[in-house]
Amino acid sequence: MLDFVGLGLFDEKDISLKGLERIHNADKVYVEFYTSILMGTDLEKMEDLYQKKITVLSREDVEQHAEEWIADAKDMNVVFLTGGDTMVSTTHVDLRLRALDMGIETSLVHGASIASAICGLSGLQNYRFGKAATVPHPYVTSRGSRVISETPYDTIKMNMENGLHTAVFLDIDKDKGYMTVNEALEILLEVEGKRGEGVMKDRISV
Amino acid sequence: MLDFVGLGLFDEKDISLKGLERIHNADKVYVEFYTSILMGTDLEKMEDLYQKKITVLSREDVEQHAEEWIADAKDMNVVFLTGGDTMVSTTHVDLRLRALDMGIETSLVHGASIASAICGLSGLQNYRFGKAATVPHPYVTSRGSRVISETPYDTIKMNMENGLHTAVFLDIDKDKGYMTVNEALEILLEVEGKRGEGVMKDRISV
């Protein structure tokens, strides 16, 4: 059995009682921090509270070498921890599909996610959010040109036209780190400079 | 202090460790089941596991007579439990604003919500969801005419035009009960019959 457990939003105490039970019954426990990180805790605090050894997996371990560690789930209880709710990131859906292909049973234990917590944190209404967007780090191609994704700009524009808010996720990169709000705004303003469609005009107020 | 604690999605074990701590430190614990209900548990099981007396509040208690029970939070620890994540329903935001008006400090403990769990349960991507909608029970006016909200139809139509999924919430009514999926589909098909804009055509497949 491969259990996917969402850790919630901030620290080691945001896990559900159900999630904690799964960890206690687990033979092996893994965690990844490349799709999101719990700002209020670290691996040591998690291991102390959960009373279990936890192995941290890199993006490569999850996306390219998953078969190596999920194979144990054929006859052991393996738990895979992630920040927020599980299955919001497509990389986790992909992992679940690969487990099913290998004949491994899976289960989900949901956790609090920014997708719903954003209402309480911002005071904005759930019903007024449209499609979400992610601002990825710009990258430089092998030919040396800098590429910025215009997708988040398009998404914000579409939502604005429909009178809706946009939840904007910030990219996490192994080398470039956790994108800050300011970096994301600079990237969006750079797209605004190129496109000039007024999406960012008078919009920056927190 | 008034703590808003989200119970998560299904049963008494979906609460976070942080939420459980708040209950243990509480002088009074309240819950409401009119915005959502935990299908896998009941009040007795919750009280057994949480080791605390819990008082169930009606919609009227929350929306019209909140001052009566939240006044205690001026000098006691009062915890208010709700299914899912807290603050997704505007009625909870309103309650928090009223507490703040009364000089009561508030805090939020988030829980798993269908707003994010829908990805894992349906296999659909978080990024492909647009604005959410609720299908309310039709009602009869004092003059005897039946009123059906066309808002969910409009929302589904807008999302379809943008290539997006719609999360559709089902109404809960004190007298009419929990709306079923079939009832919601009948209501949407009734709007389709009136408007004929093809929103529901070939769309019903699970």
Short mmCIF file of C-alpha atoms in Angstrom, two decimals:
data_model
loop_
_atom_site.label_atom_id
_atom_site.label_comp_id
_atom_site.label_asym_id
_atom_site.label_seq_id
_atom_site.Cartn_x
_atom_site.Cartn_y
_atom_site.Cartn_z
CA MET A 1 0.00 0.00 0.00
CA LEU A 2 1.25 3.48 -0.92
CA ASP A 3 -0.41 6.19 1.20
CA PHE A 4 -0.22 9.78 -0.01
CA VAL A 5 -0.51 12.08 3.02
CA GLY A 6 -0.90 15.87 2.81
CA LEU A 7 0.93 17.64 5.65
CA GLY A 8 -1.06 20.86 5.54
CA LEU A 9 0.29 24.37 5.42
CA PHE A 10 2.79 25.43 8.03
CA ASP A 11 4.35 23.05 10.53
CA GLU A 12 4.48 19.45 11.78
CA LYS A 13 1.22 19.87 13.72
CA ASP A 14 -0.89 20.58 10.63
CA ILE A 15 -1.07 16.89 9.75
CA SER A 16 -4.39 15.17 10.42
CA LEU A 17 -4.86 12.43 13.03
CA LYS A 18 -5.54 10.09 10.10
CA GLY A 19 -2.25 11.05 8.47
CA LEU A 20 -0.40 10.48 11.73
CA GLU A 21 -1.97 7.01 12.03
CA ARG A 22 -0.73 6.11 8.55
CA ILE A 23 2.80 7.17 9.53
CA HIS A 24 2.64 5.07 12.69
CA ASN A 25 1.60 2.03 10.65
CA ALA A 26 4.23 2.65 7.96
CA ASP A 27 7.28 0.54 7.27
CA LYS A 28 8.90 3.38 5.31
CA VAL A 29 8.15 7.12 5.24
CA TYR A 30 9.27 9.51 2.50
CA VAL A 31 8.77 13.26 2.03
CA GLU A 32 9.44 15.73 -0.79
CA PHE A 33 9.90 19.49 -0.39
CA TYR A 34 10.29 20.51 -4.04
CA THR A 35 6.61 21.27 -4.73
CA SER A 36 6.10 23.08 -1.41
CA ILE A 37 7.84 23.48 1.91
CA LEU A 38 6.52 23.80 5.46
CA MET A 39 7.96 27.12 6.63
CA GLY A 40 7.37 26.44 10.33
CA THR A 41 9.23 23.18 10.78
CA ASP A 42 12.14 21.00 9.68
CA LEU A 43 12.83 17.31 9.21
CA GLU A 44 14.09 16.87 12.77
CA LYS A 45 10.93 18.31 14.35
CA MET A 46 8.79 16.16 12.08
CA GLU A 47 10.73 12.98 12.98
CA ASP A 48 10.53 13.88 16.70
CA LEU A 49 6.77 14.38 16.68
CA TYR A 50 5.92 11.53 14.33
CA GLN A 51 8.43 9.15 16.02
CA LYS A 52 9.58 7.84 12.68
CA LYS A 53 12.59 8.07 10.38
CA ILE A 54 11.70 10.11 7.28
CA THR A 55 13.69 10.04 4.03
CA VAL A 56 13.73 13.21 1.90
CA LEU A 57 13.31 12.64 -1.84
CA SER A 58 14.57 14.98 -4.55
CA ARG A 59 12.59 15.90 -7.64
CA GLU A 60 14.62 13.32 -9.58
CA ASP A 61 13.82 10.60 -7.00
CA VAL A 62 10.11 11.29 -7.48
CA GLU A 63 9.91 12.02 -11.19
CA GLN A 64 12.60 9.75 -12.66
CA HIS A 65 13.41 7.01 -10.15
CA ALA A 66 10.08 6.43 -8.40
CA GLU A 67 10.00 2.73 -9.26
CA GLU A 68 13.04 2.17 -7.03
CA TRP A 69 11.37 3.23 -3.79
CA ILE A 70 7.68 2.59 -4.47
CA ALA A 71 8.33 -1.07 -5.32
CA ASP A 72 8.43 -1.74 -1.55
CA ALA A 73 4.76 -0.74 -1.39
CA LYS A 74 3.86 -4.05 -3.05
CA ASP A 75 4.20 -5.82 0.29
CA MET A 76 4.94 -3.04 2.82
CA ASN A 77 3.20 0.11 4.02
CA VAL A 78 4.92 3.05 2.36
CA VAL A 79 3.85 6.63 3.19
CA PHE A 80 4.69 9.58 0.95
CA LEU A 81 4.36 13.00 2.61
CA THR A 82 3.92 16.33 0.82
CA GLY A 83 3.18 19.88 1.94
CA GLY A 84 -0.41 21.10 1.54
CA ASP A 85 -2.96 18.68 0.13
CA THR A 86 -1.83 15.71 -1.88
CA MET A 87 -2.69 15.48 -5.62
CA VAL A 88 -2.86 19.24 -6.21
CA SER A 89 0.51 18.93 -8.00
CA THR A 90 0.38 16.89 -11.19
CA THR A 91 3.70 15.27 -10.27
CA HIS A 92 1.87 13.44 -7.45
CA VAL A 93 -0.94 12.33 -9.76
CA ASP A 94 1.71 10.95 -12.09
CA LEU A 95 3.35 9.08 -9.20
CA ARG A 96 0.01 7.55 -8.23
CA LEU A 97 -0.61 6.42 -11.81
CA ARG A 98 2.81 4.78 -11.93
CA ALA A 99 2.08 2.95 -8.66
CA LEU A 100 -1.23 1.70 -10.07
CA ASP A 101 0.61 0.48 -13.20
CA MET A 102 2.90 -1.52 -10.91
CA GLY A 103 -0.13 -3.11 -9.26
CA ILE A 104 0.30 -1.13 -6.04
CA GLU A 105 -2.79 -0.08 -4.12
CA THR A 106 -2.84 3.62 -3.15
CA SER A 107 -4.81 5.77 -0.74
CA LEU A 108 -5.09 9.51 -0.11
CA VAL A 109 -5.14 11.40 3.20
CA HIS A 110 -6.00 15.00 2.45
CA GLY A 111 -4.42 18.00 4.16
CA ALA A 112 -5.15 21.72 4.32
CA SER A 113 -4.14 23.48 1.10
CA ILE A 114 -3.49 27.06 0.12
CA ALA A 115 -6.20 26.47 -2.53
CA SER A 116 -8.83 26.84 0.22
CA ALA A 117 -6.81 28.62 2.95
CA ILE A 118 -6.33 31.59 0.64
CA CYS A 119 -9.91 32.66 1.52
CA GLY A 120 -9.13 32.96 5.22
CA LEU A 121 -5.68 34.43 4.71
CA SER A 122 -6.79 37.08 2.21
CA GLY A 123 -10.41 37.65 3.24
CA LEU A 124 -11.42 37.07 -0.39
CA GLN A 125 -14.38 34.87 -1.29
CA ASN A 126 -13.90 31.33 -2.58
CA TYR A 127 -16.52 31.95 -5.29
CA ARG A 128 -14.61 34.87 -6.72
CA PHE A 129 -11.48 32.91 -7.64
CA GLY A 130 -10.98 31.85 -11.25
CA LYS A 131 -8.29 29.59 -12.69
CA ALA A 132 -5.04 29.58 -10.72
CA ALA A 133 -1.63 30.37 -12.22
CA THR A 134 2.02 29.67 -11.47
CA VAL A 135 4.81 32.12 -12.18
CA PRO A 136 7.83 30.02 -13.22
CA HIS A 137 11.43 31.23 -13.02
CA PRO A 138 12.59 32.58 -16.40
CA TYR A 139 15.21 30.41 -18.06
CA VAL A 140 17.89 30.82 -20.68
CA THR A 141 17.82 28.54 -23.73
CA SER A 142 20.88 26.73 -25.09
CA ARG A 143 21.05 29.51 -27.73
CA GLY A 144 21.24 32.13 -25.00
CA SER A 145 17.79 33.75 -25.23
CA ARG A 146 15.82 34.41 -22.05
CA VAL A 147 12.34 32.89 -21.92
CA ILE A 148 9.56 34.25 -19.72
CA SER A 149 6.22 32.44 -19.51
CA GLU A 150 3.30 34.70 -20.41
CA THR A 151 0.76 32.14 -19.21
CA PRO A 152 0.23 33.67 -15.73
CA TYR A 153 -0.31 37.09 -17.36
CA ASP A 154 -2.94 35.58 -19.68
CA THR A 155 -4.64 33.82 -16.78
CA ILE A 156 -4.80 36.99 -14.66
CA LYS A 157 -6.16 38.88 -17.68
CA MET A 158 -8.87 36.29 -18.34
CA ASN A 159 -9.92 36.28 -14.70
CA MET A 160 -9.98 40.10 -14.55
CA GLU A 161 -12.25 40.19 -17.60
CA ASN A 162 -14.60 37.86 -15.73
CA GLY A 163 -14.38 39.82 -12.47
CA LEU A 164 -12.43 37.07 -10.71
CA HIS A 165 -9.37 36.89 -8.45
CA THR A 166 -6.32 34.81 -9.39
CA ALA A 167 -4.38 32.67 -6.93
CA VAL A 168 -0.79 32.92 -8.13
CA PHE A 169 1.62 30.15 -7.09
CA LEU A 170 5.33 30.94 -6.96
CA ASP A 171 7.87 28.62 -8.55
CA ILE A 172 10.34 26.53 -6.57
CA ASP A 173 13.60 25.64 -8.29
CA LYS A 174 16.44 23.47 -7.00
CA ASP A 175 19.06 26.02 -8.05
CA LYS A 176 17.13 29.31 -8.15
CA GLY A 177 15.29 28.67 -4.89
CA TYR A 178 11.85 29.81 -3.73
CA MET A 179 10.53 32.68 -5.83
CA THR A 180 9.58 35.75 -3.77
CA VAL A 181 6.46 37.87 -4.30
CA ASN A 182 8.67 40.71 -5.55
CA GLU A 183 10.37 38.48 -8.12
CA ALA A 184 6.98 37.30 -9.38
CA LEU A 185 5.74 40.90 -9.67
CA GLU A 186 8.88 41.89 -11.58
CA ILE A 187 8.31 39.05 -14.04
CA LEU A 188 4.65 40.00 -14.49
CA LEU A 189 5.61 43.66 -14.97
CA GLU A 190 8.18 42.60 -17.58
CA VAL A 191 5.39 40.85 -19.51
CA GLU A 192 3.23 43.97 -19.03
CA GLY A 193 6.06 46.06 -20.54
CA LYS A 194 6.10 43.81 -23.60
CA ARG A 195 2.34 43.34 -24.02
CA GLY A 196 1.03 46.60 -22.55
CA GLU A 197 -2.49 45.23 -22.02
CA GLY A 198 -2.94 46.94 -18.67
CA VAL A 199 -3.30 43.75 -16.66
CA MET A 200 -0.87 44.90 -13.97
CA LYS A 201 -1.90 48.57 -13.97
CA ASP A 202 -3.11 49.80 -10.57
CA ARG A 203 -3.32 46.17 -9.48
CA ILE A 204 -0.50 46.02 -7.00
CA SER A 205 -2.03 46.56 -3.59
CA VAL A 206 -1.88 44.23 -0.63
CA MET B 1 -9.91 34.09 21.85
CA LEU B 2 -12.18 32.60 19.18
CA ASP B 3 -10.47 29.80 17.25
CA PHE B 4 -11.97 28.70 13.94
CA VAL B 5 -11.00 25.08 13.30
CA GLY B 6 -11.61 23.22 10.02
CA LEU B 7 -12.45 19.54 10.61
CA GLY B 8 -11.48 18.30 7.16
CA LEU B 9 -13.55 16.14 4.89
CA PHE B 10 -14.90 12.88 6.21
CA ASP B 11 -14.67 11.86 9.85
CA GLU B 12 -13.41 12.84 13.32
CA LYS B 13 -9.84 11.81 12.46
CA ASP B 14 -9.45 14.37 9.67
CA ILE B 15 -8.81 17.17 12.16
CA SER B 16 -5.19 18.37 12.42
CA LEU B 17 -3.06 17.92 15.56
CA LYS B 18 -3.14 21.72 15.86
CA GLY B 19 -6.94 21.72 15.77
CA LEU B 20 -7.08 19.00 18.42
CA GLU B 21 -4.75 21.05 20.65
CA ARG B 22 -7.10 24.03 20.38
CA ILE B 23 -10.03 21.85 21.43
CA HIS B 24 -8.09 20.52 24.41
CA ASN B 25 -7.31 24.09 25.52
CA ALA B 26 -10.88 25.28 24.95
CA ASP B 27 -13.37 26.30 27.61
CA LYS B 28 -16.25 25.90 25.16
CA VAL B 29 -16.51 24.06 21.86
CA TYR B 30 -19.20 24.65 19.21
CA VAL B 31 -19.83 23.05 15.81
CA GLU B 32 -22.16 23.77 12.91
CA PHE B 33 -23.28 21.26 10.28
CA TYR B 34 -25.37 23.50 8.04
CA THR B 35 -22.63 24.49 5.59
CA SER B 36 -21.22 20.96 5.36
CA ILE B 37 -21.44 17.69 7.22
CA LEU B 38 -18.87 14.98 7.95
CA MET B 39 -20.42 11.87 6.41
CA GLY B 40 -18.19 9.41 8.31
CA THR B 41 -18.88 10.45 11.89
CA ASP B 42 -21.38 11.87 14.36
CA LEU B 43 -21.32 14.12 17.40
CA GLU B 44 -20.84 11.24 19.83
CA LYS B 45 -17.76 9.91 18.04
CA MET B 46 -16.32 13.42 17.89
CA GLU B 47 -16.88 14.02 21.60
CA ASP B 48 -15.38 10.60 22.43
CA LEU B 49 -12.21 11.20 20.44
CA TYR B 50 -11.78 14.87 21.35
CA GLN B 51 -12.71 14.26 25.01
CA LYS B 52 -14.83 17.39 25.10
CA LYS B 53 -18.49 18.39 25.18
CA ILE B 54 -19.47 19.94 21.83
CA THR B 55 -22.56 22.12 21.30
CA VAL B 56 -24.22 22.04 17.86
CA LEU B 57 -25.29 25.44 16.52
CA SER B 58 -28.09 26.00 14.02
CA ARG B 59 -27.85 28.42 11.11
CA GLU B 60 -29.83 30.93 13.18
CA ASP B 61 -27.41 30.57 16.12
CA VAL B 62 -24.52 31.42 13.81
CA GLU B 63 -26.07 34.02 11.55
CA GLN B 64 -28.50 35.83 13.85
CA HIS B 65 -27.54 35.18 17.45
CA ALA B 66 -23.76 34.86 17.28
CA GLU B 67 -23.17 37.63 19.81
CA GLU B 68 -24.78 35.47 22.50
CA TRP B 69 -22.20 32.68 22.37
CA ILE B 70 -19.10 34.44 21.05
CA ALA B 71 -19.16 37.02 23.85
CA ASP B 72 -17.53 34.34 26.08
CA ALA B 73 -14.48 34.51 23.82
CA LYS B 74 -13.60 37.88 25.35
CA ASP B 75 -12.08 36.13 28.35
CA MET B 76 -12.31 32.41 27.54
CA ASN B 77 -11.03 30.08 24.84
CA VAL B 78 -13.91 29.36 22.49
CA VAL B 79 -13.48 26.97 19.55
CA PHE B 80 -15.84 26.92 16.57
CA LEU B 81 -15.65 23.76 14.42
CA THR B 82 -16.78 23.45 10.81
CA GLY B 83 -16.49 20.74 8.16
CA GLY B 84 -13.79 21.21 5.51
CA ASP B 85 -11.57 24.28 5.74
CA THR B 86 -12.73 27.27 7.72
CA MET B 87 -13.50 30.58 5.92
CA VAL B 88 -14.48 28.99 2.59
CA SER B 89 -18.10 29.81 3.46
CA THR B 90 -18.83 33.52 3.65
CA THR B 91 -20.98 32.91 6.74
CA HIS B 92 -17.77 32.13 8.67
CA VAL B 93 -16.01 35.22 7.35
CA ASP B 94 -18.99 37.23 8.55
CA LEU B 95 -18.79 35.61 11.99
CA ARG B 96 -15.10 36.45 12.23
CA LEU B 97 -15.78 40.08 11.31
CA ARG B 98 -18.44 40.30 14.00
CA ALA B 99 -16.02 38.87 16.57
CA LEU B 100 -13.41 41.46 15.57
CA ASP B 101 -16.06 44.20 15.94
CA MET B 102 -16.64 42.98 19.50
CA GLY B 103 -12.89 43.23 20.23
CA ILE B 104 -12.41 39.46 20.23
CA GLU B 105 -9.14 38.06 18.93
CA THR B 106 -9.55 35.24 16.39
CA SER B 107 -7.31 32.58 14.90
CA LEU B 108 -7.68 30.06 12.08
CA VAL B 109 -6.69 26.40 11.98
CA HIS B 110 -7.09 25.18 8.43
CA GLY B 111 -8.46 21.78 7.44
CA ALA B 112 -8.62 19.76 4.24
CA SER B 113 -11.25 21.10 1.86
CA ILE B 114 -13.09 19.73 -1.16
CA ALA B 115 -11.66 22.80 -2.98
CA SER B 116 -8.30 21.00 -3.17
CA ALA B 117 -9.34 17.37 -2.55
CA ILE B 118 -11.42 17.45 -5.74
CA CYS B 119 -8.16 16.99 -7.70
CA GLY B 120 -7.35 13.69 -5.99
CA LEU B 121 -10.94 12.46 -5.96
CA SER B 122 -11.64 13.24 -9.62
CA GLY B 123 -8.17 12.94 -11.14
CA LEU B 124 -8.66 16.39 -12.68
CA GLN B 125 -5.92 19.04 -12.55
CA ASN B 126 -6.06 21.93 -10.09
CA TYR B 127 -5.04 24.34 -12.89
CA ARG B 128 -7.99 23.40 -15.02
CA PHE B 129 -10.66 24.50 -12.55
CA GLY B 130 -12.34 27.86 -13.07
CA LYS B 131 -14.78 29.65 -10.77
CA ALA B 132 -16.83 27.33 -8.54
CA ALA B 133 -20.63 27.31 -8.40
CA THR B 134 -23.36 26.27 -5.99
CA VAL B 135 -26.70 24.84 -7.07
CA PRO B 136 -29.29 26.15 -4.60
CA HIS B 137 -32.64 24.49 -3.95
CA PRO B 138 -35.39 26.17 -6.04
CA TYR B 139 -37.85 28.13 -3.93
CA VAL B 140 -41.40 29.37 -4.27
CA THR B 141 -42.06 33.08 -3.82
CA SER B 142 -44.90 34.47 -1.69
CA ARG B 143 -46.79 34.99 -4.97
CA GLY B 144 -46.44 31.32 -5.80
CA SER B 145 -43.90 31.38 -8.62
CA ARG B 146 -41.00 28.92 -8.61
CA VAL B 147 -37.54 30.46 -8.78
CA ILE B 148 -34.50 28.59 -10.06
CA SER B 149 -31.06 30.20 -9.93
CA GLU B 150 -29.38 30.32 -13.34
CA THR B 151 -26.05 31.36 -11.86
CA PRO B 152 -24.49 27.85 -11.79
CA TYR B 153 -25.52 27.37 -15.44
CA ASP B 154 -23.82 30.66 -16.35
CA THR B 155 -20.69 29.70 -14.40
CA ILE B 156 -20.42 26.28 -16.06
CA LYS B 157 -20.95 27.96 -19.46
CA MET B 158 -18.22 30.55 -18.82
CA ASN B 159 -15.78 27.88 -17.67
CA MET B 160 -16.56 25.66 -20.66
CA GLU B 161 -15.86 28.54 -23.02
CA ASN B 162 -12.47 28.91 -21.33
CA GLY B 163 -11.75 25.16 -21.37
CA LEU B 164 -12.08 24.84 -17.60
CA HIS B 165 -13.78 22.45 -15.18
CA THR B 166 -16.37 23.66 -12.67
CA ALA B 167 -16.55 22.44 -9.07
CA VAL B 168 -20.27 22.43 -8.28
CA PHE B 169 -21.30 22.59 -4.63
CA LEU B 170 -24.69 21.21 -3.63
CA ASP B 171 -27.03 23.19 -1.41
CA ILE B 172 -27.89 22.21 2.15
CA ASP B 173 -31.26 23.33 3.48
CA LYS B 174 -32.71 22.84 6.95
CA ASP B 175 -36.05 21.67 5.54
CA LYS B 176 -35.17 20.38 2.08
CA GLY B 177 -32.06 18.54 3.23
CA TYR B 178 -28.81 17.75 1.39
CA MET B 179 -29.20 18.15 -2.35
CA THR B 180 -28.24 15.01 -4.30
CA VAL B 181 -26.20 14.96 -7.53
CA ASN B 182 -29.34 13.88 -9.41
CA GLU B 183 -31.37 16.78 -8.04
CA ALA B 184 -28.65 19.23 -9.08
CA LEU B 185 -28.54 17.73 -12.59
CA GLU B 186 -32.31 17.99 -12.89
CA ILE B 187 -32.17 21.65 -11.94
CA LEU B 188 -29.36 22.34 -14.43
CA LEU B 189 -31.28 20.45 -17.15
CA GLU B 190 -34.36 22.53 -16.36
CA VAL B 191 -32.30 25.68 -16.98
CA GLU B 192 -30.94 24.07 -20.16
CA GLY B 193 -34.53 23.45 -21.30
CA LYS B 194 -35.31 27.14 -20.82
CA ARG B 195 -32.10 28.60 -22.22
CA GLY B 196 -31.08 25.90 -24.72
CA GLU B 197 -27.47 27.04 -24.89
CA GLY B 198 -26.06 23.51 -24.97
CA VAL B 199 -24.17 23.76 -21.70
CA MET B 200 -25.44 20.43 -20.42
CA LYS B 201 -25.44 18.63 -23.77
CA ASP B 202 -23.25 15.50 -23.76
CA ARG B 203 -21.77 16.70 -20.50
CA ILE B 204 -23.19 14.16 -18.14
CA SER B 205 -20.59 11.45 -17.76
CA VAL B 206 -18.93 10.31 -14.57
#
